[in-house]
mmCIF file of N, CA and C in Angstrom:
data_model
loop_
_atom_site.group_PDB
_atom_site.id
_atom_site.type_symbol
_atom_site.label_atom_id
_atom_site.label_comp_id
_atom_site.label_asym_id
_atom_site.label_seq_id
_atom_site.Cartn_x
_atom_site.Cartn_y
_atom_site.Cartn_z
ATOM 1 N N UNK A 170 2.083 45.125 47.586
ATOM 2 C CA UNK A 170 3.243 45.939 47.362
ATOM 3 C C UNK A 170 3.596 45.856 45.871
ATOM 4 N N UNK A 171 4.038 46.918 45.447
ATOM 5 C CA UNK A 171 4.272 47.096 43.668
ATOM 6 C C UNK A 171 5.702 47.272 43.907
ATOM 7 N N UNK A 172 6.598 47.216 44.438
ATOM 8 C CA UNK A 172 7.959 47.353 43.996
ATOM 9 C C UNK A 172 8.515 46.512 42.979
ATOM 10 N N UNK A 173 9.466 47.169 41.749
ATOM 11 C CA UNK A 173 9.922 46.918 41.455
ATOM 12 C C UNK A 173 11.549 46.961 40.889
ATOM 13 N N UNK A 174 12.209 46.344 41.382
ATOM 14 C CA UNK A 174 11.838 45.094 39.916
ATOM 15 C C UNK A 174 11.037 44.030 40.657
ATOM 16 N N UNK A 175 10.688 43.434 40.508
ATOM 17 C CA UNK A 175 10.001 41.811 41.504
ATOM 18 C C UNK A 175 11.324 40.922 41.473
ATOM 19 N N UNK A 176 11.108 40.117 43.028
ATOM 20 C CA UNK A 176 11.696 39.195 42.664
ATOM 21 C C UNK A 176 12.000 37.993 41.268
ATOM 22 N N UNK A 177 11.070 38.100 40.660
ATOM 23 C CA UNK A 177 11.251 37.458 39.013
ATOM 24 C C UNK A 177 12.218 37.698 38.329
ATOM 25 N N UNK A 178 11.761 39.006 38.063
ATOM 26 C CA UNK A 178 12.386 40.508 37.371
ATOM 27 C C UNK A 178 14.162 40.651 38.007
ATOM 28 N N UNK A 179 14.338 40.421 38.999
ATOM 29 C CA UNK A 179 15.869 40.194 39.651
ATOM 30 C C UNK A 179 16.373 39.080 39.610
ATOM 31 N N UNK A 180 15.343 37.889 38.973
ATOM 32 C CA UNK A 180 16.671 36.930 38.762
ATOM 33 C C UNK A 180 16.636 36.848 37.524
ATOM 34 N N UNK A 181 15.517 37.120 36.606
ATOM 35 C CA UNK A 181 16.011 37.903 35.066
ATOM 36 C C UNK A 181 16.871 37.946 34.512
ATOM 37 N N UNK A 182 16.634 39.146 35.115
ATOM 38 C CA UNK A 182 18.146 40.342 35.486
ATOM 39 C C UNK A 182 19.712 39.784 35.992
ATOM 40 N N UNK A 183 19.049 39.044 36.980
ATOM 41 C CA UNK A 183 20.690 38.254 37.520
ATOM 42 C C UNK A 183 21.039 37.190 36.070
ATOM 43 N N UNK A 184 20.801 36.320 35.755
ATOM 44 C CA UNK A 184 20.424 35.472 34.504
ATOM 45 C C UNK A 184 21.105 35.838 33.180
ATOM 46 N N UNK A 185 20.139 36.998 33.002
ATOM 47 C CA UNK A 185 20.562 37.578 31.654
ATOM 48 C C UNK A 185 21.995 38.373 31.731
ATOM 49 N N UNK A 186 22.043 38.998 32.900
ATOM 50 C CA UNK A 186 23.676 39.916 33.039
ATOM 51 C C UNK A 186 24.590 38.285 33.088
ATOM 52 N N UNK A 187 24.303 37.471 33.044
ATOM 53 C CA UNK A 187 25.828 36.244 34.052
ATOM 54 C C UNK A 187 25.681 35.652 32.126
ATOM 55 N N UNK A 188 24.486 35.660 31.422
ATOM 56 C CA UNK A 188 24.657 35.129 30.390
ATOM 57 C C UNK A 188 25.337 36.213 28.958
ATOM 58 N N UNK A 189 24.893 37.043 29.279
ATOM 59 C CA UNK A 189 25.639 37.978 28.192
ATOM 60 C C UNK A 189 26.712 38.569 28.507
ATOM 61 N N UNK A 190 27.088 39.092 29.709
ATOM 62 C CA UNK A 190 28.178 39.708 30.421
ATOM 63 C C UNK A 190 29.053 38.613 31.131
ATOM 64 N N UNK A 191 29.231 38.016 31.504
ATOM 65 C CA UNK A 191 30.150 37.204 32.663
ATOM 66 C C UNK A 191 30.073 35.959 32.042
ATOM 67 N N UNK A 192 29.399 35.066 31.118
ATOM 68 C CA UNK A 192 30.358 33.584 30.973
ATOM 69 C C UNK A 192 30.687 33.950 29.593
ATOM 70 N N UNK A 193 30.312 34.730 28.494
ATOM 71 C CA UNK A 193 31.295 35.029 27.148
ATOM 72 C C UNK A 193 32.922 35.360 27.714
ATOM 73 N N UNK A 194 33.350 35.911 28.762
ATOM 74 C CA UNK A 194 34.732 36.063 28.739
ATOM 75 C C UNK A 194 34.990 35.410 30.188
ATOM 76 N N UNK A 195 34.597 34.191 30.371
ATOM 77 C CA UNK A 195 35.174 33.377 31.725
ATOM 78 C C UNK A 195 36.010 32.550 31.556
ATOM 79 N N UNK A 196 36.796 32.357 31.852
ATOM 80 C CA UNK A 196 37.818 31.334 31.580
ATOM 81 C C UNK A 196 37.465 29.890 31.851
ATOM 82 N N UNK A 197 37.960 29.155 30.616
ATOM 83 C CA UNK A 197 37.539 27.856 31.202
ATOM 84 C C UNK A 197 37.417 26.928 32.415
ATOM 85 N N UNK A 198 37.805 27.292 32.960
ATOM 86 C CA UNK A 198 37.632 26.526 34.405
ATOM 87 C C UNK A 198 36.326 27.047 34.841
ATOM 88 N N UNK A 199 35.786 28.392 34.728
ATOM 89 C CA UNK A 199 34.737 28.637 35.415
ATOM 90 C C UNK A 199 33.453 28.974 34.680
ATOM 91 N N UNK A 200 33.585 27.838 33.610
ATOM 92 C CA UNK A 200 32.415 27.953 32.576
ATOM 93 C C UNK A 200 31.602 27.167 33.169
ATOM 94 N N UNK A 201 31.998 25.598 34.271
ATOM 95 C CA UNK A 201 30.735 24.432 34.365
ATOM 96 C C UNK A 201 30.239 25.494 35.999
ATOM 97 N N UNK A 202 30.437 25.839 36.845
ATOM 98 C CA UNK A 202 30.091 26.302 37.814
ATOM 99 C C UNK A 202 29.146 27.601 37.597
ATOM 100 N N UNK A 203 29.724 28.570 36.748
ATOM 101 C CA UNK A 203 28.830 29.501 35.819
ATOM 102 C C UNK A 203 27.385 29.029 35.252
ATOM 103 N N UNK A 204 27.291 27.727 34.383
ATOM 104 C CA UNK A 204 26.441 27.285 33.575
ATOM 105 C C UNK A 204 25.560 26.456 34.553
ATOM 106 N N UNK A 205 25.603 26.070 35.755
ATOM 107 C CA UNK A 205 25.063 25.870 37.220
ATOM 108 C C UNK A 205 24.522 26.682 37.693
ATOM 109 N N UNK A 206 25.449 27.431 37.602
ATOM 110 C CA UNK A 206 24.465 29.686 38.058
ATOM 111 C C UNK A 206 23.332 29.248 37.325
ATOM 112 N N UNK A 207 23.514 29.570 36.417
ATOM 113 C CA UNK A 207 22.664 30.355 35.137
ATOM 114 C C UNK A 207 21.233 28.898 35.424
ATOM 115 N N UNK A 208 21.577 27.579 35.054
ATOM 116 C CA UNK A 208 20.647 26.807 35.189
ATOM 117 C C UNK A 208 19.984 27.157 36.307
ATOM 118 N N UNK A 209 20.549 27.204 37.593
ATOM 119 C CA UNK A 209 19.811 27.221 38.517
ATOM 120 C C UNK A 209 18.892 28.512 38.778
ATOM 121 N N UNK A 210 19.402 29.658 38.500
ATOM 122 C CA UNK A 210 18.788 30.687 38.338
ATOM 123 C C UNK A 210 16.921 30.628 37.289
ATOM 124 N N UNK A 211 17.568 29.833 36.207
ATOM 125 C CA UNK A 211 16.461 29.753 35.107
ATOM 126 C C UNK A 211 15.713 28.523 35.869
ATOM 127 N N UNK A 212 15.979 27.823 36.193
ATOM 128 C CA UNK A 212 14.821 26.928 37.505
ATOM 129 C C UNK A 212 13.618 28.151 37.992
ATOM 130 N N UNK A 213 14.788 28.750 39.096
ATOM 131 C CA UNK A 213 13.953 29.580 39.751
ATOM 132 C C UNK A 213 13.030 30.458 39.094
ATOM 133 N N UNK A 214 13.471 30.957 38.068
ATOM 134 C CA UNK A 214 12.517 32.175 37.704
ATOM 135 C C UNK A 214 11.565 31.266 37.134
ATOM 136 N N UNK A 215 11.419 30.193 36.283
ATOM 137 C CA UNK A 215 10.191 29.532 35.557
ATOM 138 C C UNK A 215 9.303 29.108 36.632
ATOM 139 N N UNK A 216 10.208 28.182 37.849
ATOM 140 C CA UNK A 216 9.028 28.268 39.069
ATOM 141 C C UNK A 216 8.657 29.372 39.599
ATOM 142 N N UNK A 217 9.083 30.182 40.284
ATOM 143 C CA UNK A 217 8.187 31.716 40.067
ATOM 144 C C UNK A 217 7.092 31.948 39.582
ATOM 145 N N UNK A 218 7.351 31.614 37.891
ATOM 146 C CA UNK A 218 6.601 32.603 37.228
ATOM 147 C C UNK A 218 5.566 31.934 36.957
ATOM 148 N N UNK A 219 5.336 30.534 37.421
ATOM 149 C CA UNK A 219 4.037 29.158 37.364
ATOM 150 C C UNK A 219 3.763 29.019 38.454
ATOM 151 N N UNK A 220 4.351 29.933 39.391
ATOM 152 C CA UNK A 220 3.876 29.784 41.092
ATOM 153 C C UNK A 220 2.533 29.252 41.244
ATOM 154 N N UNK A 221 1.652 30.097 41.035
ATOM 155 C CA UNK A 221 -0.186 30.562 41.126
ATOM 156 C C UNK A 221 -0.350 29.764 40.430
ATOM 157 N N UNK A 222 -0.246 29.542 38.922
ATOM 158 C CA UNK A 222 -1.118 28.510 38.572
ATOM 159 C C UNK A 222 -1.076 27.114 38.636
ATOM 160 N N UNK A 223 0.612 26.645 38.860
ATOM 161 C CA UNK A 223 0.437 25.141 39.337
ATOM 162 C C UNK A 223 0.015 25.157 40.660
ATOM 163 N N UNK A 224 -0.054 26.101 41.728
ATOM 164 C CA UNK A 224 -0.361 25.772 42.874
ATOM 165 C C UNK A 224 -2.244 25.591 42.799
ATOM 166 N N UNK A 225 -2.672 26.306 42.052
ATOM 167 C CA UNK A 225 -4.381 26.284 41.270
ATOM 168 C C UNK A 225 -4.282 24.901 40.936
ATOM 169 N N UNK A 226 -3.544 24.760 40.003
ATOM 170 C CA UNK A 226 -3.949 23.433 38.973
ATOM 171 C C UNK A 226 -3.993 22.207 40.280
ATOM 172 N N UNK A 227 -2.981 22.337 40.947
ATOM 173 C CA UNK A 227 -2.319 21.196 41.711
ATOM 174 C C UNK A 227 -3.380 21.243 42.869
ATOM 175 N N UNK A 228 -4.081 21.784 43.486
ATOM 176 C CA UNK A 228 -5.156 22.179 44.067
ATOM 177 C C UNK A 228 -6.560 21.406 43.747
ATOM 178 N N UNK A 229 -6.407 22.001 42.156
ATOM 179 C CA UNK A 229 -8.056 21.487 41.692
ATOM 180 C C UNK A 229 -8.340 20.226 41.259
ATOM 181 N N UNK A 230 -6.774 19.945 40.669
ATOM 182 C CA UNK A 230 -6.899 18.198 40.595
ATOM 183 C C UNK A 230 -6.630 16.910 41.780
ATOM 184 N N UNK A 231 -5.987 17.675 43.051
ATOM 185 C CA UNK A 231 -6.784 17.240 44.455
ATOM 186 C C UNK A 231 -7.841 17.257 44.984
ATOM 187 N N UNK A 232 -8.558 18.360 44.205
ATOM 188 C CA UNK A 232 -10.290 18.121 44.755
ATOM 189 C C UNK A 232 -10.511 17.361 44.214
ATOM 190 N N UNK A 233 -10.462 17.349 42.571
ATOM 191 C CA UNK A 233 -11.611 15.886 41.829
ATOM 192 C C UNK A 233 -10.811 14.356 42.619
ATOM 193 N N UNK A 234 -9.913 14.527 43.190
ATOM 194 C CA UNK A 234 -9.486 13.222 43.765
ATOM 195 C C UNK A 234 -10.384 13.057 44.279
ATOM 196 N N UNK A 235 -10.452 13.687 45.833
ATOM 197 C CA UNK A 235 -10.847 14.072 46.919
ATOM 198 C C UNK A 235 -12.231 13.970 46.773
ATOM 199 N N UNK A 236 -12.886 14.649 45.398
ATOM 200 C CA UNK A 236 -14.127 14.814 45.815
ATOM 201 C C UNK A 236 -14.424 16.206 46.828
ATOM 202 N N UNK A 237 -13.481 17.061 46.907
ATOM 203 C CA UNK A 237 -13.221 18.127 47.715
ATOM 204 C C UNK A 237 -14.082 17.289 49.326
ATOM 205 N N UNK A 238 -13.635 16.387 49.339
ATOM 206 C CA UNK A 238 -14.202 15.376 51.174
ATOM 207 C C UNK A 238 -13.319 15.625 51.986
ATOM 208 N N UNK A 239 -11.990 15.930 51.246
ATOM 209 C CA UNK A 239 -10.869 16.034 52.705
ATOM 210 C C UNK A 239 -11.062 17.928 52.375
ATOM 211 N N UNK A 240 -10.900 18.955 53.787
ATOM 212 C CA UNK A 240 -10.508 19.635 53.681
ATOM 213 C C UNK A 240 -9.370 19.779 54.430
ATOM 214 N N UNK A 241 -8.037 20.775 53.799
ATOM 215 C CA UNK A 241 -6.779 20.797 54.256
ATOM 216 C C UNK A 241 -7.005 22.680 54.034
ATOM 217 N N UNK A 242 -6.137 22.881 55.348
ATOM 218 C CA UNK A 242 -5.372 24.420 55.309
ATOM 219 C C UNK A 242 -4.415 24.883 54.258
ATOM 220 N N UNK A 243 -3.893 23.878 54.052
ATOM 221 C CA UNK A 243 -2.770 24.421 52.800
ATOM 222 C C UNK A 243 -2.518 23.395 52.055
ATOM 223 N N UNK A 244 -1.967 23.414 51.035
ATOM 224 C CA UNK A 244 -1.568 22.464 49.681
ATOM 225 C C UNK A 244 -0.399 21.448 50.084
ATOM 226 N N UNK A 245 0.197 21.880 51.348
ATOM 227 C CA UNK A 245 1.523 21.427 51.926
ATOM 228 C C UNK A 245 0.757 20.066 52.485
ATOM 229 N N UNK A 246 -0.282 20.378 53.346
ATOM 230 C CA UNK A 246 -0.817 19.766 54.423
ATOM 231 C C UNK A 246 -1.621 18.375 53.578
ATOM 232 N N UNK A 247 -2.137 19.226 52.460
ATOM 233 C CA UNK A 247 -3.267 18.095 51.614
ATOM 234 C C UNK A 247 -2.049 17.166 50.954
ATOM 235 N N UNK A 248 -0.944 17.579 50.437
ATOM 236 C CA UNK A 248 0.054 16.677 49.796
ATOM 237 C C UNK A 248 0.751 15.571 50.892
ATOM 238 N N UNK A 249 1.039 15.732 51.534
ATOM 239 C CA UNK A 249 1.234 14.645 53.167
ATOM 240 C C UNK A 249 0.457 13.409 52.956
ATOM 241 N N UNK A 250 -1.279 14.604 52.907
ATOM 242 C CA UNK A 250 -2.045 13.553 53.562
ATOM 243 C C UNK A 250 -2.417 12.465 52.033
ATOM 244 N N UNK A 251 -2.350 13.368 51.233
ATOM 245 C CA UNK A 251 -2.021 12.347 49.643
ATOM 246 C C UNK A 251 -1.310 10.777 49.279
ATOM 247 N N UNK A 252 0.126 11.576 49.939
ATOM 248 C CA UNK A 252 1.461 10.553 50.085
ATOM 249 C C UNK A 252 0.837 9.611 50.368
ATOM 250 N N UNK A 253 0.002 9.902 51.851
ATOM 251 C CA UNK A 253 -0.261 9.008 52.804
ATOM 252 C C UNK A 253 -1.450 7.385 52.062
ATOM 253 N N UNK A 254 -2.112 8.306 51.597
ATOM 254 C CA UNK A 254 -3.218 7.581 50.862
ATOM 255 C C UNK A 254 -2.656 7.198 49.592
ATOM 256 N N UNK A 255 -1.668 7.469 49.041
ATOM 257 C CA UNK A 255 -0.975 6.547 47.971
ATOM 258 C C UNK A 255 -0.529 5.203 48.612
ATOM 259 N N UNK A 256 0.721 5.339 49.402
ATOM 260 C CA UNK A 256 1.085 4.412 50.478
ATOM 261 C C UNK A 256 0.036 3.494 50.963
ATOM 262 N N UNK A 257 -1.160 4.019 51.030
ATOM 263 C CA UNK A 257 -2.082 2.627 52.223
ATOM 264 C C UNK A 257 -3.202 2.139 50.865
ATOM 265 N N UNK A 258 -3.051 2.562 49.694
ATOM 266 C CA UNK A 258 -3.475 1.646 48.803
ATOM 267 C C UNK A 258 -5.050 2.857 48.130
ATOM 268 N N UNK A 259 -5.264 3.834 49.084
ATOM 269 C CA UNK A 259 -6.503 4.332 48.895
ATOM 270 C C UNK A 259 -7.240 4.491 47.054
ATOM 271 N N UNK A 260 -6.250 4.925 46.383
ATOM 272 C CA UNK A 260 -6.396 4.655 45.177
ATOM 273 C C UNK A 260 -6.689 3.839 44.247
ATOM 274 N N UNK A 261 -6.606 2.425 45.196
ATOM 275 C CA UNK A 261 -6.593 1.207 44.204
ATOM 276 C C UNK A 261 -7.732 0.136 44.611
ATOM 277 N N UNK A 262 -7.814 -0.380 43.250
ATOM 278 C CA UNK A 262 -9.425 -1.224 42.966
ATOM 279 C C UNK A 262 -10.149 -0.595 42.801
ATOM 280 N N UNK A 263 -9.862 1.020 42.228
ATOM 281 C CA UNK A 263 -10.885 1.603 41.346
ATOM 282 C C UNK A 263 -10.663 1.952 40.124
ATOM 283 N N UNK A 264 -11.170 1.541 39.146
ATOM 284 C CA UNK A 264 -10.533 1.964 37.597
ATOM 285 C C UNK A 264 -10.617 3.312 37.210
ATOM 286 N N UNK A 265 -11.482 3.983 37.160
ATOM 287 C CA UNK A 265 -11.842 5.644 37.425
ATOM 288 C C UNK A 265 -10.454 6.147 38.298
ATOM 289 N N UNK A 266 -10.850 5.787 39.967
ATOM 290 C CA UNK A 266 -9.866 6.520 40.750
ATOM 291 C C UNK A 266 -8.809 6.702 40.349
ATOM 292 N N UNK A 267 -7.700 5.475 39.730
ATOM 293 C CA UNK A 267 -6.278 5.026 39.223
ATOM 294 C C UNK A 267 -5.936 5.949 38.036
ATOM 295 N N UNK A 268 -7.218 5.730 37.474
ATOM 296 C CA UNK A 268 -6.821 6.734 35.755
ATOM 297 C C UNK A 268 -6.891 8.328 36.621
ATOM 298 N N UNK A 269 -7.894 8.634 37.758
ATOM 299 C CA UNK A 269 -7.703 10.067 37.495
ATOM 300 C C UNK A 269 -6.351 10.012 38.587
ATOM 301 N N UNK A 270 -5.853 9.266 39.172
ATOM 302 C CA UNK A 270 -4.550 9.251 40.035
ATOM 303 C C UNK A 270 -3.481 9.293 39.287
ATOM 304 N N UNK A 271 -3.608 8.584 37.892
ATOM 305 C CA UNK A 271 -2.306 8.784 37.267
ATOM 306 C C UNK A 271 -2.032 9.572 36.514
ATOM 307 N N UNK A 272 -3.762 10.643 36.061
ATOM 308 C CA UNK A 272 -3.614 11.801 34.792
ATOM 309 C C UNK A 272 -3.032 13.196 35.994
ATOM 310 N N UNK A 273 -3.298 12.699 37.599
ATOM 311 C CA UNK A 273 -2.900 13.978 38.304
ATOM 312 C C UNK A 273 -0.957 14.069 38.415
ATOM 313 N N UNK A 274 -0.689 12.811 38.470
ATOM 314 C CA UNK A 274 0.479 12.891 38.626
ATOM 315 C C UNK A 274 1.430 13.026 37.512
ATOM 316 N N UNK A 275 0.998 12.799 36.272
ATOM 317 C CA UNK A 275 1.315 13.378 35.028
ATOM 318 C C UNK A 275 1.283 14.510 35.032
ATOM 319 N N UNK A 276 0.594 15.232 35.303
ATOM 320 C CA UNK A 276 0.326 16.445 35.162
ATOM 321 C C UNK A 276 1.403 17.083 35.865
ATOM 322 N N UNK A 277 1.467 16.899 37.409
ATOM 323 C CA UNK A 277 1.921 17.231 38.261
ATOM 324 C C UNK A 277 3.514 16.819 37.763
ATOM 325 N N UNK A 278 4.137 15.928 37.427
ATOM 326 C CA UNK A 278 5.370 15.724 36.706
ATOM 327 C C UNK A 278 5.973 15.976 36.042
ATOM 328 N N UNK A 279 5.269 16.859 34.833
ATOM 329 C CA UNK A 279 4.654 17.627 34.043
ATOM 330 C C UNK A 279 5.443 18.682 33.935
ATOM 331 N N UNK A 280 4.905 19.804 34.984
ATOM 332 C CA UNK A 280 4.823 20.795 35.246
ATOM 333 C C UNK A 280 6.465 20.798 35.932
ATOM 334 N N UNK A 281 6.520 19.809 36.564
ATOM 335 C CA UNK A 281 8.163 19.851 37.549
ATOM 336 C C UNK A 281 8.781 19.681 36.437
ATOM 337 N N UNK A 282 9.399 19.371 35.224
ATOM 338 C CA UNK A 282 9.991 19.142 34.196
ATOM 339 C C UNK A 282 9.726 20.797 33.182
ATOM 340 N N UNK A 283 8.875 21.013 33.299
ATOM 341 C CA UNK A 283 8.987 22.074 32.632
ATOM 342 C C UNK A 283 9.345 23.561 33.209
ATOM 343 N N UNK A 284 9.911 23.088 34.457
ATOM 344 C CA UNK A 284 10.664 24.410 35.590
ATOM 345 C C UNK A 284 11.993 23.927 35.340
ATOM 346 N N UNK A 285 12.304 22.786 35.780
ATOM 347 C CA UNK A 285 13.098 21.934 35.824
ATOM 348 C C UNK A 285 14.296 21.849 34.052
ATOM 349 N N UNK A 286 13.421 21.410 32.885
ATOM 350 C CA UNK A 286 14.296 20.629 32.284
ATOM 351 C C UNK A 286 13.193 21.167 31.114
ATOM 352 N N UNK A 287 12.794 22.334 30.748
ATOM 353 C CA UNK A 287 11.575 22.074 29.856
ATOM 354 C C UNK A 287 11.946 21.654 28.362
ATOM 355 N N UNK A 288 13.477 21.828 27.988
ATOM 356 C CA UNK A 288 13.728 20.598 26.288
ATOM 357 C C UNK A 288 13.046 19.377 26.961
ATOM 358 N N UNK A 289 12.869 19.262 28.021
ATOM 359 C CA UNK A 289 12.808 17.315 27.751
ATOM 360 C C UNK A 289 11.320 17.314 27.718
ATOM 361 N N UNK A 290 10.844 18.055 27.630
ATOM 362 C CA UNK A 290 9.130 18.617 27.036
ATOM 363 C C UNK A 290 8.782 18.766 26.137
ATOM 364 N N UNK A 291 9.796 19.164 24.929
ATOM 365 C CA UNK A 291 9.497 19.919 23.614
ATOM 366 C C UNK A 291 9.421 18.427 22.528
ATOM 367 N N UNK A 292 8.324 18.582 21.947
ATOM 368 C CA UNK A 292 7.912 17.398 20.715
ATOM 369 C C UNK A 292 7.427 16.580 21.567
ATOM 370 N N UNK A 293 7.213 16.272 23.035
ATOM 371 C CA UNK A 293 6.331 15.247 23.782
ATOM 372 C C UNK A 293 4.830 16.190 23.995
ATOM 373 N N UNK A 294 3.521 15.573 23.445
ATOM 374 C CA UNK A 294 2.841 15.969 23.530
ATOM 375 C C UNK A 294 1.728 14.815 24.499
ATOM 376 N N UNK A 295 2.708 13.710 25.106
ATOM 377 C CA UNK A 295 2.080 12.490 26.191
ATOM 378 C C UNK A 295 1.433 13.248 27.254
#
């Protein structure tokens, strides 16, 4: 389906109207609840708009875990069974495994910070 605007494109849109139109003349009381809008809105659209490729990235650096040995139906299902194998130690007493366990979850931490909070990204190049 091509309709538009896309959901993206409408919270944009919602975003940019609450930031140029509606908190320049809000009265103080309803500037911190406003600036909550607006954050939360700008969450959403950055996850959106990294949908596909962290769900790729987050995917492909579960196979090199994996070894693509486990297969899972969905990314939901393989992250469970992840948890699970963090929890019972599966990762550990391998020096390889640990380093690529901890460059996935960097990554993966990563990426939630930069939907999330992306100044606390800017000049960290860790």
């Amino acid at each position: 389906m091509n309709d538009r605007p896309t959901p993206l494109e409408l919270i944009q849109i919602a975003n940019d109207t609450l930031a140029r139109a509606v908190l320049p003349g809000a009265a103080p009381e309803q500037l911190y609840p406003l600036r909550m809008i607006a954050n939360s809105l700008g969450i959403a659209a950055r996850e959106l708009a990294a949908q596909d490729k962290d769900t790729a990235d987050e995917t492909r650096g579960l196979n090199l875990l994996y070894n693509d040995a486990k297969n899972f139906d969905d990314l939901k299902t393989r992250n469970r069974q992840f948890a699970r194998d963090i929890r019972a130690g599966a990762f550990e007493n391998n020096i390889a495994r640990e380093a690529q366990l901890r460059q996935h979850l960097v990554i993966i931490a990563r990426r939630k910070l930069a939907a999330a909070y992306p100044k606390g990204l800017q000049g960290n190049n860790n």
